[in-house]
């Protein structure tokens, strides 16, 4: 049965749809989420086991930035596959929510076709937020939220980078506060969860430090626990994005229809 709503919902309704989608899709998308979590570990693990031993402050002072170049490469190697996996997860979850079956392999295939436009849109999004923040903090915050649906537009509607960013602004504008409320509630839930994880790390780290260097052991424990938590969190944040996308599309299409009816009535 389809989870996708057929009419606009309140903030609680959007979150309820997200929870339903999360519950129904977690069993199918956790391997994708695990892949994303593993890829996100790479820069941190590299720094712990290779980077820390090769970091030479004197070399950096002398103008040798090879360490930082290597870290940038590691981040790119981590981020690009993670974006591919995140796109595949969006496609897979949307197919479950709309009751239109799509295999995981097909989701990755379609996501791969949209990877380059997504990378481009992410760069445009970052530039827009940076420019807005440089001019004034408030415009940067407004743009950060109004442009945030660019990923859904690239993945679901095959829009180009600039078209997706502009389309996101048009989609969110007029429902900015509603969008802000949905993401704020989501962020609060995630913060509470990560605080709980922090307590677990604080408890486990001293025991891990008995058998190894306490700093490295603590950082490894935190990285691994964060990865485990992200396996569960990523599908939820993805579900929230999809539920909000559905709601905003319904509101936009309803507003456009009302405008056309009013125009005909006036004529």
GROMACS .gro file of C-alpha atoms in nm, residues 3 21 24-33 84-111 114 155-156 235 238-239 242 246:
model
   48
    3UNK     CA    1   0.246   0.575   0.187
   21UNK     CA    2   0.824   0.548   0.530
   24UNK     CA    3   0.855   0.034   0.591
   25UNK     CA    4   1.184   0.095   0.410
   26UNK     CA    5   1.452   0.035   0.674
   27UNK     CA    6   1.472  -0.338   0.605
   28UNK     CA    7   1.535  -0.269   0.235
   29UNK     CA    8   1.775   0.025   0.257
   30UNK     CA    9   1.996  -0.052   0.558
   31UNK     CA   10   2.267  -0.208   0.332
   32UNK     CA   11   2.281   0.120   0.137
   33UNK     CA   12   2.299   0.311   0.464
   84UNK     CA   13   2.581   0.806  -0.491
   85UNK     CA   14   2.454   0.589  -0.206
   86UNK     CA   15   2.235   0.867  -0.066
   87UNK     CA   16   2.075   0.917  -0.410
   88UNK     CA   17   2.013   0.544  -0.443
   89UNK     CA   18   1.852   0.540  -0.099
   90UNK     CA   19   1.622   0.829  -0.191
   91UNK     CA   20   1.511   0.647  -0.505
   92UNK     CA   21   1.460   0.317  -0.322
   93UNK     CA   22   1.260   0.475  -0.039
   94UNK     CA   23   1.046   0.679  -0.276
   95UNK     CA   24   0.965   0.365  -0.474
   96UNK     CA   25   0.854   0.194  -0.152
   97UNK     CA   26   0.649   0.495  -0.044
   98UNK     CA   27   0.476   0.529  -0.381
   99UNK     CA   28   0.430   0.150  -0.415
  100UNK     CA   29   0.633   0.142  -0.737
  101UNK     CA   30   0.885  -0.143  -0.688
  102UNK     CA   31   1.249  -0.069  -0.773
  103UNK     CA   32   1.537  -0.306  -0.704
  104UNK     CA   33   1.843  -0.184  -0.515
  105UNK     CA   34   2.056  -0.246  -0.823
  106UNK     CA   35   1.822  -0.034  -1.035
  107UNK     CA   36   1.829   0.241  -0.773
  108UNK     CA   37   2.210   0.251  -0.789
  109UNK     CA   38   2.203   0.247  -1.170
  110UNK     CA   39   1.963   0.541  -1.190
  111UNK     CA   40   2.150   0.725  -0.913
  114UNK     CA   41   2.236   1.156  -1.185
  155UNK     CA   42   1.728   1.268  -0.820
  156UNK     CA   43   1.351   1.260  -0.871
  235UNK     CA   44   1.724   0.633   0.621
  238UNK     CA   45   1.612   1.058   0.381
  239UNK     CA   46   1.250   0.970   0.466
  242UNK     CA   47   1.095   1.257   0.075
  246UNK     CA   48   0.578   1.516  -0.143
   0.00000   0.00000   0.00000
